[in-house]
PDB file of C-alpha atoms and ligand atoms in Angstrom:
ATOM      1  CA  MET A   1      26.639   4.279  -5.984  1.00  0.00           C
ATOM      2  CA  THR A   2      27.108   1.815  -3.160  1.00  0.00           C
ATOM      3  CA  ALA A   3      23.544   0.975  -2.090  1.00  0.00           C
ATOM      4  CA  THR A   4      21.697  -2.145  -3.190  1.00  0.00           C
ATOM      5  CA  LEU A   5      18.671  -1.152  -5.273  1.00  0.00           C
ATOM      6  CA  LEU A   6      15.564  -2.799  -3.851  1.00  0.00           C
ATOM      7  CA  ASP A   7      13.610  -3.711  -6.979  1.00  0.00           C
ATOM      8  CA  GLY A   8       9.959  -3.322  -5.977  1.00  0.00           C
ATOM      9  CA  LYS A   9       8.778  -4.008  -9.485  1.00  0.00           C
ATOM     10  CA  ALA A  10      10.401  -7.457  -9.510  1.00  0.00           C
ATOM     11  CA  PHE A  11       9.267  -8.112  -5.935  1.00  0.00           C
ATOM     12  CA  ALA A  12       5.677  -7.168  -6.801  1.00  0.00           C
ATOM     13  CA  ALA A  13       5.797  -9.416  -9.884  1.00  0.00           C
ATOM     14  CA  ALA A  14       6.969 -12.344  -7.735  1.00  0.00           C
ATOM     15  CA  LEU A  15       4.256 -11.645  -5.170  1.00  0.00           C
ATOM     16  CA  ARG A  16       1.573 -11.518  -7.882  1.00  0.00           C
ATOM     17  CA  LYS A  17       2.868 -14.802  -9.318  1.00  0.00           C
ATOM     18  CA  GLY A  18       2.749 -16.406  -5.858  1.00  0.00           C
ATOM     19  CA  LEU A  19      -0.751 -15.087  -5.228  1.00  0.00           C
ATOM     20  CA  SER A  20      -1.872 -16.417  -8.568  1.00  0.00           C
ATOM     21  CA  SER A  21      -0.701 -19.959  -7.685  1.00  0.00           C
ATOM     22  CA  PHE A  22      -2.460 -19.712  -4.322  1.00  0.00           C
ATOM     23  CA  VAL A  23      -5.653 -18.611  -6.107  1.00  0.00           C
ATOM     24  CA  ASP A  24      -5.405 -21.601  -8.479  1.00  0.00           C
ATOM     25  CA  GLN A  25      -5.101 -23.907  -5.486  1.00  0.00           C
ATOM     26  CA  LEU A  26      -8.073 -22.250  -3.791  1.00  0.00           C
ATOM     27  CA  LYS A  27     -10.172 -22.884  -6.901  1.00  0.00           C
ATOM     28  CA  GLN A  28      -9.048 -26.508  -7.166  1.00  0.00           C
ATOM     29  CA  ASP A  29      -9.447 -27.397  -3.497  1.00  0.00           C
ATOM     30  CA  HIS A  30     -12.462 -25.313  -2.511  1.00  0.00           C
ATOM     31  CA  GLY A  31     -14.097 -24.013  -5.731  1.00  0.00           C
ATOM     32  CA  LEU A  32     -13.482 -20.449  -4.542  1.00  0.00           C
ATOM     33  CA  LYS A  33     -12.582 -17.476  -6.731  1.00  0.00           C
ATOM     34  CA  PRO A  34     -11.637 -14.345  -4.738  1.00  0.00           C
ATOM     35  CA  GLY A  35     -13.507 -11.230  -5.882  1.00  0.00           C
ATOM     36  CA  LEU A  36     -12.575  -7.552  -5.542  1.00  0.00           C
ATOM     37  CA  ALA A  37     -15.078  -4.711  -6.024  1.00  0.00           C
ATOM     38  CA  VAL A  38     -13.699  -1.246  -6.804  1.00  0.00           C
ATOM     39  CA  VAL A  39     -15.939   1.812  -6.654  1.00  0.00           C
ATOM     40  CA  LEU A  40     -14.843   4.901  -8.595  1.00  0.00           C
ATOM     41  CA  VAL A  41     -16.924   8.066  -8.452  1.00  0.00           C
ATOM     42  CA  GLY A  42     -16.277  10.913 -10.886  1.00  0.00           C
ATOM     43  CA  GLU A  43     -13.639  11.529 -13.536  1.00  0.00           C
ATOM     44  CA  ASP A  44     -10.384  12.156 -11.649  1.00  0.00           C
ATOM     45  CA  PRO A  45      -7.752  11.171 -14.278  1.00  0.00           C
ATOM     46  CA  ALA A  46      -5.191   9.748 -11.823  1.00  0.00           C
ATOM     47  CA  SER A  47      -7.903   7.648 -10.141  1.00  0.00           C
ATOM     48  CA  GLN A  48      -9.039   6.329 -13.518  1.00  0.00           C
ATOM     49  CA  VAL A  49      -5.517   5.104 -14.255  1.00  0.00           C
ATOM     50  CA  TYR A  50      -5.233   3.436 -10.807  1.00  0.00           C
ATOM     51  CA  VAL A  51      -8.603   1.735 -11.179  1.00  0.00           C
ATOM     52  CA  ARG A  52      -7.761   0.436 -14.655  1.00  0.00           C
ATOM     53  CA  ASN A  53      -4.474  -0.979 -13.356  1.00  0.00           C
ATOM     54  CA  LYS A  54      -6.217  -2.581 -10.389  1.00  0.00           C
ATOM     55  CA  HIS A  55      -8.773  -4.220 -12.697  1.00  0.00           C
ATOM     56  CA  GLN A  56      -6.070  -5.599 -15.009  1.00  0.00           C
ATOM     57  CA  SER A  57      -3.932  -6.956 -12.152  1.00  0.00           C
ATOM     58  CA  THR A  58      -6.926  -8.534 -10.434  1.00  0.00           C
ATOM     59  CA  ILE A  59      -7.859 -10.466 -13.581  1.00  0.00           C
ATOM     60  CA  GLU A  60      -4.236 -11.505 -14.148  1.00  0.00           C
ATOM     61  CA  ALA A  61      -4.103 -12.940 -10.623  1.00  0.00           C
ATOM     62  CA  GLY A  62      -7.093 -15.161 -11.462  1.00  0.00           C
ATOM     63  CA  MET A  63      -9.503 -13.201  -9.279  1.00  0.00           C
ATOM     64  CA  ALA A  64     -12.853 -11.679 -10.196  1.00  0.00           C
ATOM     65  CA  SER A  65     -12.920  -7.904 -10.640  1.00  0.00           C
ATOM     66  CA  PHE A  66     -16.145  -5.933 -10.225  1.00  0.00           C
ATOM     67  CA  GLU A  67     -15.846  -2.310 -11.280  1.00  0.00           C
ATOM     68  CA  TYR A  68     -18.383   0.379 -10.467  1.00  0.00           C
ATOM     69  CA  ARG A  69     -17.738   3.617 -12.350  1.00  0.00           C
ATOM     70  CA  LEU A  70     -20.293   6.139 -11.210  1.00  0.00           C
ATOM     71  CA  PRO A  71     -20.921   9.747 -12.220  1.00  0.00           C
ATOM     72  CA  ASP A  72     -19.943  12.567  -9.864  1.00  0.00           C
ATOM     73  CA  THR A  73     -23.651  13.273  -9.408  1.00  0.00           C
ATOM     74  CA  THR A  74     -23.999  10.011  -7.414  1.00  0.00           C
ATOM     75  CA  SER A  75     -25.466  10.679  -3.977  1.00  0.00           C
ATOM     76  CA  GLN A  76     -24.193   9.546  -0.600  1.00  0.00           C
ATOM     77  CA  SER A  77     -27.246   7.339  -0.104  1.00  0.00           C
ATOM     78  CA  GLU A  78     -26.786   5.664  -3.497  1.00  0.00           C
ATOM     79  CA  LEU A  79     -23.191   4.865  -2.560  1.00  0.00           C
ATOM     80  CA  GLU A  80     -24.278   3.570   0.831  1.00  0.00           C
ATOM     81  CA  ALA A  81     -26.809   1.293  -0.857  1.00  0.00           C
ATOM     82  CA  LEU A  82     -24.077  -0.025  -3.163  1.00  0.00           C
ATOM     83  CA  ILE A  83     -21.752  -0.733  -0.200  1.00  0.00           C
ATOM     84  CA  ASP A  84     -24.608  -2.561   1.569  1.00  0.00           C
ATOM     85  CA  GLU A  85     -25.154  -4.726  -1.514  1.00  0.00           C
ATOM     86  CA  LEU A  86     -21.428  -5.505  -1.884  1.00  0.00           C
ATOM     87  CA  ASN A  87     -21.190  -6.323   1.833  1.00  0.00           C
ATOM     88  CA  GLU A  88     -23.894  -8.971   1.344  1.00  0.00           C
ATOM     89  CA  ARG A  89     -22.540 -10.568  -1.833  1.00  0.00           C
ATOM     90  CA  SER A  90     -20.650 -13.818  -1.333  1.00  0.00           C
ATOM     91  CA  ASP A  91     -18.713 -13.418  -4.622  1.00  0.00           C
ATOM     92  CA  VAL A  92     -17.260 -10.103  -3.370  1.00  0.00           C
ATOM     93  CA  ASN A  93     -14.513 -10.672  -0.808  1.00  0.00           C
ATOM     94  CA  GLY A  94     -12.890  -7.241  -0.917  1.00  0.00           C
ATOM     95  CA  ILE A  95     -14.321  -3.731  -1.347  1.00  0.00           C
ATOM     96  CA  LEU A  96     -12.357  -0.589  -2.176  1.00  0.00           C
ATOM     97  CA  VAL A  97     -13.741   2.915  -2.621  1.00  0.00           C
ATOM     98  CA  GLN A  98     -11.226   4.893  -4.662  1.00  0.00           C
ATOM     99  CA  LEU A  99     -10.181   8.134  -2.943  1.00  0.00           C
ATOM    100  CA  PRO A 100     -10.431  11.065  -3.185  1.00  0.00           C
ATOM    101  CA  LEU A 101     -14.198  11.241  -3.646  1.00  0.00           C
ATOM    102  CA  PRO A 102     -15.784  14.264  -5.340  1.00  0.00           C
ATOM    103  CA  ASP A 103     -16.689  17.188  -3.067  1.00  0.00           C
ATOM    104  CA  GLY A 104     -19.859  16.751  -1.061  1.00  0.00           C
ATOM    105  CA  LEU A 105     -19.438  13.012  -0.430  1.00  0.00           C
ATOM    106  CA  ASP A 106     -18.457  11.745   3.019  1.00  0.00           C
ATOM    107  CA  ASP A 107     -15.621   9.260   2.525  1.00  0.00           C
ATOM    108  CA  ARG A 108     -15.389   8.344   6.242  1.00  0.00           C
ATOM    109  CA  ALA A 109     -19.045   7.339   6.429  1.00  0.00           C
ATOM    110  CA  LEU A 110     -18.555   5.052   3.408  1.00  0.00           C
ATOM    111  CA  ILE A 111     -15.361   3.489   4.733  1.00  0.00           C
ATOM    112  CA  GLU A 112     -16.997   2.752   8.100  1.00  0.00           C
ATOM    113  CA  ARG A 113     -19.915   1.128   6.265  1.00  0.00           C
ATOM    114  CA  ILE A 114     -17.695  -1.459   4.533  1.00  0.00           C
ATOM    115  CA  ARG A 115     -17.693  -4.814   6.333  1.00  0.00           C
ATOM    116  CA  VAL A 116     -14.477  -4.890   8.399  1.00  0.00           C
ATOM    117  CA  ASP A 117     -13.376  -8.211   6.922  1.00  0.00           C
ATOM    118  CA  LYS A 118     -13.917  -6.908   3.355  1.00  0.00           C
ATOM    119  CA  ASP A 119     -12.061  -3.605   3.932  1.00  0.00           C
ATOM    120  CA  VAL A 120      -9.029  -4.468   1.788  1.00  0.00           C
ATOM    121  CA  ASP A 121      -7.677  -0.897   2.128  1.00  0.00           C
ATOM    122  CA  GLY A 122      -7.436  -1.409   5.906  1.00  0.00           C
ATOM    123  CA  PHE A 123      -8.929   2.047   6.460  1.00  0.00           C
ATOM    124  CA  HIS A 124     -11.932   1.046   8.621  1.00  0.00           C
ATOM    125  CA  VAL A 125     -11.519   2.295  12.173  1.00  0.00           C
ATOM    126  CA  GLU A 126     -11.779  -1.294  13.493  1.00  0.00           C
ATOM    127  CA  ASN A 127      -8.916  -2.434  11.258  1.00  0.00           C
ATOM    128  CA  VAL A 128      -6.895   0.606  12.371  1.00  0.00           C
ATOM    129  CA  GLY A 129      -7.696  -0.258  16.001  1.00  0.00           C
ATOM    130  CA  MET A 130      -6.757  -3.921  15.600  1.00  0.00           C
ATOM    131  CA  LEU A 131      -3.415  -2.949  14.051  1.00  0.00           C
ATOM    132  CA  ALA A 132      -2.717  -0.473  16.858  1.00  0.00           C
ATOM    133  CA  THR A 133      -3.647  -2.807  19.713  1.00  0.00           C
ATOM    134  CA  GLY A 134      -2.581  -6.168  18.341  1.00  0.00           C
ATOM    135  CA  VAL A 135      -6.079  -7.451  19.141  1.00  0.00           C
ATOM    136  CA  GLY A 136      -7.564  -9.620  16.386  1.00  0.00           C
ATOM    137  CA  LYS A 137      -6.466  -9.852  12.781  1.00  0.00           C
ATOM    138  CA  PRO A 138      -6.624  -6.572  10.872  1.00  0.00           C
ATOM    139  CA  LEU A 139      -6.472  -6.017   7.156  1.00  0.00           C
ATOM    140  CA  VAL A 140      -3.449  -3.717   6.809  1.00  0.00           C
ATOM    141  CA  PRO A 141      -3.147  -0.729   4.418  1.00  0.00           C
ATOM    142  CA  CYS A 142      -1.483  -1.809   1.178  1.00  0.00           C
ATOM    143  CA  THR A 143       1.459   0.591   0.814  1.00  0.00           C
ATOM    144  CA  PRO A 144       2.784   0.073   4.373  1.00  0.00           C
ATOM    145  CA  LEU A 145       2.268  -3.680   4.011  1.00  0.00           C
ATOM    146  CA  GLY A 146       4.317  -3.677   0.785  1.00  0.00           C
ATOM    147  CA  SER A 147       7.035  -1.585   2.419  1.00  0.00           C
ATOM    148  CA  LEU A 148       7.229  -3.991   5.370  1.00  0.00           C
ATOM    149  CA  LEU A 149       7.537  -7.031   3.083  1.00  0.00           C
ATOM    150  CA  ILE A 150      10.443  -5.434   1.208  1.00  0.00           C
ATOM    151  CA  LEU A 151      12.140  -4.539   4.505  1.00  0.00           C
ATOM    152  CA  GLN A 152      11.696  -8.047   5.907  1.00  0.00           C
ATOM    153  CA  ASP A 153      12.890  -9.652   2.697  1.00  0.00           C
ATOM    154  CA  HIS A 154      16.044  -7.543   2.719  1.00  0.00           C
ATOM    155  CA  LEU A 155      16.825  -7.280   6.442  1.00  0.00           C
ATOM    156  CA  GLY A 156      15.168 -10.320   7.996  1.00  0.00           C
ATOM    157  CA  ASN A 157      14.315  -9.573  11.628  1.00  0.00           C
ATOM    158  CA  LEU A 158      13.626  -5.876  12.339  1.00  0.00           C
ATOM    159  CA  SER A 159      13.742  -6.261  16.126  1.00  0.00           C
ATOM    160  CA  GLY A 160      15.584  -3.444  17.921  1.00  0.00           C
ATOM    161  CA  LYS A 161      16.317  -1.429  14.776  1.00  0.00           C
ATOM    162  CA  ASN A 162      15.832   2.345  14.851  1.00  0.00           C
ATOM    163  CA  ALA A 163      13.129   3.212  12.355  1.00  0.00           C
ATOM    164  CA  VAL A 164      12.131   6.728  11.368  1.00  0.00           C
ATOM    165  CA  VAL A 165       8.863   7.236   9.516  1.00  0.00           C
ATOM    166  CA  LEU A 166       8.670  10.579   7.781  1.00  0.00           C
ATOM    167  CA  GLY A 167       4.997  11.491   7.427  1.00  0.00           C
ATOM    168  CA  ARG A 168       1.933  10.874   9.587  1.00  0.00           C
ATOM    169  CA  SER A 169      -0.888  10.163   7.126  1.00  0.00           C
ATOM    170  CA  ASN A 170      -3.573   7.620   7.924  1.00  0.00           C
ATOM    171  CA  ILE A 171      -2.820   5.831   4.628  1.00  0.00           C
ATOM    172  CA  VAL A 172       0.951   5.409   5.044  1.00  0.00           C
ATOM    173  CA  GLY A 173       2.788   7.054   7.962  1.00  0.00           C
ATOM    174  CA  LYS A 174       0.693   5.959  10.931  1.00  0.00           C
ATOM    175  CA  PRO A 175       0.054   2.338   9.832  1.00  0.00           C
ATOM    176  CA  MET A 176       3.724   2.005   8.776  1.00  0.00           C
ATOM    177  CA  ALA A 177       4.813   3.046  12.265  1.00  0.00           C
ATOM    178  CA  GLN A 178       2.394   0.536  13.831  1.00  0.00           C
ATOM    179  CA  LEU A 179       3.669  -2.289  11.619  1.00  0.00           C
ATOM    180  CA  LEU A 180       7.310  -1.525  12.456  1.00  0.00           C
ATOM    181  CA  LEU A 181       6.429  -1.358  16.138  1.00  0.00           C
ATOM    182  CA  SER A 182       4.702  -4.723  15.945  1.00  0.00           C
ATOM    183  CA  GLU A 183       7.976  -6.101  14.478  1.00  0.00           C
ATOM    184  CA  ASN A 184       9.757  -4.734  17.592  1.00  0.00           C
ATOM    185  CA  ALA A 185      11.550  -1.855  15.877  1.00  0.00           C
ATOM    186  CA  THR A 186      12.094   1.368  17.846  1.00  0.00           C
ATOM    187  CA  VAL A 187       9.905   3.801  15.948  1.00  0.00           C
ATOM    188  CA  GLU A 188       9.839   7.573  15.587  1.00  0.00           C
ATOM    189  CA  ILE A 189       7.243   9.425  13.532  1.00  0.00           C
ATOM    190  CA  CYS A 190       8.565  12.721  12.154  1.00  0.00           C
ATOM    191  CA  HIS A 191       6.534  15.303  10.239  1.00  0.00           C
ATOM    192  CA  SER A 192       6.405  18.863   8.981  1.00  0.00           C
ATOM    193  CA  ARG A 193       6.637  20.330  12.505  1.00  0.00           C
ATOM    194  CA  THR A 194       9.507  18.126  13.702  1.00  0.00           C
ATOM    195  CA  GLN A 195      12.463  20.178  14.942  1.00  0.00           C
ATOM    196  CA  ASP A 196      15.988  19.232  13.868  1.00  0.00           C
ATOM    197  CA  LEU A 197      14.611  16.684  11.418  1.00  0.00           C
ATOM    198  CA  ALA A 198      18.068  15.823  10.031  1.00  0.00           C
ATOM    199  CA  ASP A 199      19.241  14.725  13.502  1.00  0.00           C
ATOM    200  CA  HIS A 200      16.317  12.305  13.808  1.00  0.00           C
ATOM    201  CA  VAL A 201      16.822  10.878  10.328  1.00  0.00           C
ATOM    202  CA  ARG A 202      20.573  10.407  10.957  1.00  0.00           C
ATOM    203  CA  ARG A 203      19.804   7.889  13.712  1.00  0.00           C
ATOM    204  CA  ALA A 204      17.620   5.738  11.438  1.00  0.00           C
ATOM    205  CA  ASP A 205      18.674   2.207  10.522  1.00  0.00           C
ATOM    206  CA  ILE A 206      15.414   2.176   8.564  1.00  0.00           C
ATOM    207  CA  LEU A 207      13.977   5.306   6.961  1.00  0.00           C
ATOM    208  CA  VAL A 208      10.495   5.290   5.437  1.00  0.00           C
ATOM    209  CA  ALA A 209       9.804   8.572   3.635  1.00  0.00           C
ATOM    210  CA  ALA A 210       6.142   9.312   2.910  1.00  0.00           C
ATOM    211  CA  VAL A 211       5.663  13.072   2.965  1.00  0.00           C
ATOM    212  CA  GLY A 212       4.972  13.927  -0.680  1.00  0.00           C
ATOM    213  CA  ARG A 213       7.790  16.495  -0.907  1.00  0.00           C
ATOM    214  CA  PRO A 214      10.072  15.935  -3.907  1.00  0.00           C
ATOM    215  CA  GLU A 215      13.637  14.876  -3.004  1.00  0.00           C
ATOM    216  CA  MET A 216      13.495  16.503   0.430  1.00  0.00           C
ATOM    217  CA  VAL A 217      15.907  14.041   2.107  1.00  0.00           C
ATOM    218  CA  PRO A 218      19.530  14.618   1.024  1.00  0.00           C
ATOM    219  CA  GLY A 219      22.287  12.022   1.240  1.00  0.00           C
ATOM    220  CA  ASP A 220      23.984  13.665   4.221  1.00  0.00           C
ATOM    221  CA  TRP A 221      20.944  12.910   6.400  1.00  0.00           C
ATOM    222  CA  ILE A 222      21.362   9.157   5.863  1.00  0.00           C
ATOM    223  CA  LYS A 223      23.092   6.891   8.386  1.00  0.00           C
ATOM    224  CA  PRO A 224      25.774   4.859   6.575  1.00  0.00           C
ATOM    225  CA  GLY A 225      24.350   1.448   5.671  1.00  0.00           C
ATOM    226  CA  ALA A 226      20.727   2.403   6.402  1.00  0.00           C
ATOM    227  CA  THR A 227      17.803   0.902   4.484  1.00  0.00           C
ATOM    228  CA  VAL A 228      15.772   3.615   2.760  1.00  0.00           C
ATOM    229  CA  ILE A 229      12.157   3.050   1.667  1.00  0.00           C
ATOM    230  CA  ASP A 230      10.958   5.888  -0.546  1.00  0.00           C
ATOM    231  CA  VAL A 231       7.161   5.960  -0.740  1.00  0.00           C
ATOM    232  CA  GLY A 232       7.012   9.340  -2.519  1.00  0.00           C
ATOM    233  CA  ILE A 233       5.799   9.631  -6.099  1.00  0.00           C
ATOM    234  CA  ASN A 234       6.156  13.285  -7.129  1.00  0.00           C
ATOM    235  CA  ARG A 235       5.893  14.743 -10.614  1.00  0.00           C
ATOM    236  CA  ILE A 236       8.363  17.584 -11.160  1.00  0.00           C
ATOM    237  CA  PRO A 237       9.365  19.544 -14.274  1.00  0.00           C
ATOM    238  CA  HIS A 238      12.120  17.612 -16.057  1.00  0.00           C
ATOM    239  CA  PRO A 239      15.479  19.306 -15.370  1.00  0.00           C
ATOM    240  CA  GLU A 240      16.805  18.672 -18.902  1.00  0.00           C
ATOM    241  CA  LYS A 241      13.707  18.359 -21.075  1.00  0.00           C
ATOM    242  CA  PRO A 242      11.604  21.540 -21.110  1.00  0.00           C
ATOM    243  CA  GLY A 243       7.862  20.886 -21.008  1.00  0.00           C
ATOM    244  CA  LYS A 244       8.371  17.279 -19.792  1.00  0.00           C
ATOM    245  CA  PHE A 245       7.902  15.804 -16.339  1.00  0.00           C
ATOM    246  CA  LYS A 246       9.951  13.441 -14.243  1.00  0.00           C
ATOM    247  CA  LEU A 247       8.897  11.191 -11.339  1.00  0.00           C
ATOM    248  CA  VAL A 248      10.944  11.569  -8.183  1.00  0.00           C
ATOM    249  CA  GLY A 249      10.578  10.289  -4.633  1.00  0.00           C
ATOM    250  CA  ASP A 250      10.712  12.015  -1.272  1.00  0.00           C
ATOM    251  CA  VAL A 251      14.445  11.286  -0.987  1.00  0.00           C
ATOM    252  CA  HIS A 252      17.210  12.450  -3.277  1.00  0.00           C
ATOM    253  CA  THR A 253      18.000   8.997  -4.629  1.00  0.00           C
ATOM    254  CA  ALA A 254      21.458   9.605  -6.127  1.00  0.00           C
ATOM    255  CA  SER A 255      23.018  11.194  -3.033  1.00  0.00           C
ATOM    256  CA  CYS A 256      21.225   8.848  -0.589  1.00  0.00           C
ATOM    257  CA  ALA A 257      22.399   5.821  -2.577  1.00  0.00           C
ATOM    258  CA  GLU A 258      26.026   6.885  -1.929  1.00  0.00           C
ATOM    259  CA  VAL A 259      25.511   6.397   1.823  1.00  0.00           C
ATOM    260  CA  ALA A 260      22.630   3.940   2.310  1.00  0.00           C
ATOM    261  CA  GLY A 261      23.023   0.169   2.383  1.00  0.00           C
ATOM    262  CA  ALA A 262      19.874  -0.287   0.320  1.00  0.00           C
ATOM    263  CA  ILE A 263      17.278   1.980  -1.253  1.00  0.00           C
ATOM    264  CA  THR A 264      14.051   1.699  -3.251  1.00  0.00           C
ATOM    265  CA  PRO A 265      14.123   3.590  -6.567  1.00  0.00           C
ATOM    266  CA  VAL A 266      11.346   5.840  -7.909  1.00  0.00           C
ATOM    267  CA  PRO A 267       9.737   4.693 -10.120  1.00  0.00           C
ATOM    268  CA  GLY A 268       9.936   0.905  -9.723  1.00  0.00           C
ATOM    269  CA  GLY A 269      10.225   0.757  -5.939  1.00  0.00           C
ATOM    270  CA  ILE A 270       7.274   0.875  -3.572  1.00  0.00           C
ATOM    271  CA  GLY A 271       4.760   2.043  -6.225  1.00  0.00           C
ATOM    272  CA  PRO A 272       4.200  -1.410  -7.798  1.00  0.00           C
ATOM    273  CA  MET A 273       3.839  -2.986  -4.337  1.00  0.00           C
ATOM    274  CA  THR A 274       0.568  -1.210  -3.568  1.00  0.00           C
ATOM    275  CA  ILE A 275      -1.577  -3.066  -6.101  1.00  0.00           C
ATOM    276  CA  ALA A 276       0.193  -6.369  -5.403  1.00  0.00           C
ATOM    277  CA  CYS A 277      -0.684  -5.938  -1.714  1.00  0.00           C
ATOM    278  CA  LEU A 278      -4.273  -5.045  -2.557  1.00  0.00           C
ATOM    279  CA  LEU A 279      -4.506  -8.438  -4.278  1.00  0.00           C
ATOM    280  CA  ALA A 280      -2.795 -10.040  -1.276  1.00  0.00           C
ATOM    281  CA  ASN A 281      -5.371  -8.465   1.045  1.00  0.00           C
ATOM    282  CA  THR A 282      -8.211  -9.675  -1.178  1.00  0.00           C
ATOM    283  CA  LEU A 283      -6.849 -13.205  -0.980  1.00  0.00           C
ATOM    284  CA  THR A 284      -6.298 -12.968   2.781  1.00  0.00           C
ATOM    285  CA  ALA A 285      -9.853 -11.646   3.218  1.00  0.00           C
ATOM    286  CA  THR A 286     -11.239 -14.533   1.139  1.00  0.00           C
ATOM    287  CA  CYS A 287      -9.410 -17.126   3.234  1.00  0.00           C
ATOM    288  CA  ARG A 288     -10.555 -15.566   6.509  1.00  0.00           C
ATOM    289  CA  GLN A 289     -14.153 -15.341   5.348  1.00  0.00           C
ATOM    290  CA  HIS A 290     -14.074 -19.082   4.642  1.00  0.00           C
ATOM    291  CA  GLY A 291     -12.065 -20.142   7.700  1.00  0.00           C
ATOM    292  CA  LEU A 292      -9.133 -21.294   5.542  1.00  0.00           C
ATOM    293  CA  ALA A 293      -5.394 -20.901   6.166  1.00  0.00           C
ATOM    294  CA  GLU A 294      -4.242 -17.561   4.791  1.00  0.00           C
ATOM    295  CA  PRO A 295      -1.165 -17.013   2.598  1.00  0.00           C
ATOM    296  CA  ASP A 296       2.294 -16.353   4.073  1.00  0.00           C
ATOM    297  CA  LEU A 297       3.228 -13.521   1.709  1.00  0.00           C
ATOM    298  CA  LEU A 298       7.021 -13.673   2.070  1.00  0.00           C
ATOM    299  CA  ALA A 299       6.953 -17.442   1.593  1.00  0.00           C
ATOM    300  CA  LEU A 300       4.882 -16.983  -1.591  1.00  0.00           C
ATOM    301  CA  VAL A 301       7.422 -14.477  -2.950  1.00  0.00           C
ATOM    302  CA  ARG A 302      10.357 -16.760  -2.204  1.00  0.00           C
ATOM    303  CA  GLN A 303       8.610 -19.716  -3.756  1.00  0.00           C
ATOM    304  CA  ALA A 304       7.799 -17.679  -6.881  1.00  0.00           C
ATOM    305  CA  ARG A 305      11.471 -16.668  -7.166  1.00  0.00           C
ATOM    306  CA  GLY A 306      12.459 -20.332  -6.950  1.00  0.00           C
ATOM    307  CA  GLU A 307      14.220 -19.987  -3.559  1.00  0.00           C
TER     308      GLU A 307
HETATM  309  N1  LIG B   1      -6.188   6.787  -3.636  1.00  0.00           N
HETATM  310  C1  LIG B   1      -4.826   6.866  -3.586  1.00  0.00           C
HETATM  311  N2  LIG B   1      -4.329   5.834  -2.875  1.00  0.00           N
HETATM  312  C2  LIG B   1      -5.384   5.095  -2.475  1.00  0.00           C
HETATM  313  C3  LIG B   1      -5.502   3.885  -1.726  1.00  0.00           C
HETATM  314  O1  LIG B   1      -4.533   3.286  -1.259  1.00  0.00           O
HETATM  315  N3  LIG B   1      -6.765   3.428  -1.549  1.00  0.00           N
HETATM  316  C4  LIG B   1      -7.849   4.073  -2.027  1.00  0.00           C
HETATM  317  N4  LIG B   1      -9.037   3.562  -1.776  1.00  0.00           N
HETATM  318  N5  LIG B   1      -7.779   5.187  -2.733  1.00  0.00           N
HETATM  319  C5  LIG B   1      -6.550   5.689  -2.955  1.00  0.00           C
END
């Protein structure tokens, strides 16, 4: 293997450490404790794991965590009333409604009801619009934000680089493309209907794969020296252990690592960045709500690493 492994787990740990120091300072100087409210409806097992991890990380960062675990019989109007209450509360600086919601609930209506400056997922149409236009200060979706930080940490300036984003979801692909564009990269969004996909990917100095298709990008699609960000987390049957599962990304890591300059592993790459960036967004939201200077995330990471 020739590629540098971009250790997202270590990066996320450094970011959480940096955030935690910033939170301590915020308490000392202003008596403020950032608060994150997470709303989980129903019993989806994967969502329960995410929400538990979010709660634990929030507490560890010195922030307040407010969890609402509601039965899948909860009505739309009950959820709307809860959002209204959380919007009003001064001890709640960030609000996240865990997706997917059970059938019959309208996730869009709930997202649009969250106060824009408390929408720490960055899913509200006004945050999406601010990111796309460069007008105002959006909260940015967590996984793309984490991917950008890792890219900037490794590459420095992204200006003029050819970036290919594989996948066009509202959660990752589209906001990732907007972030890269705002850093002056030349950006292509490719997806399931793209013709001659390999030819597009071969021109990428930066590849961000977020399609949810296990190991679909082989090493011979990678431009030598490229930086590969693998957002995929796919569970596949373990090739050697019958009955067991294995986590793989959207790129074939071993063959891509022979050609790439740097690559994020799965697990331990972008996955751990999502929660760290949720905490970062909660802190940013808190600072903005109080008219205080917001954290410079890369500077916090470098400080935490002792650089
Ligand atoms: N479910 C899976 N990923 C996410 C996310 O980033 N935010 C929310 N709210 N729900 C999710």
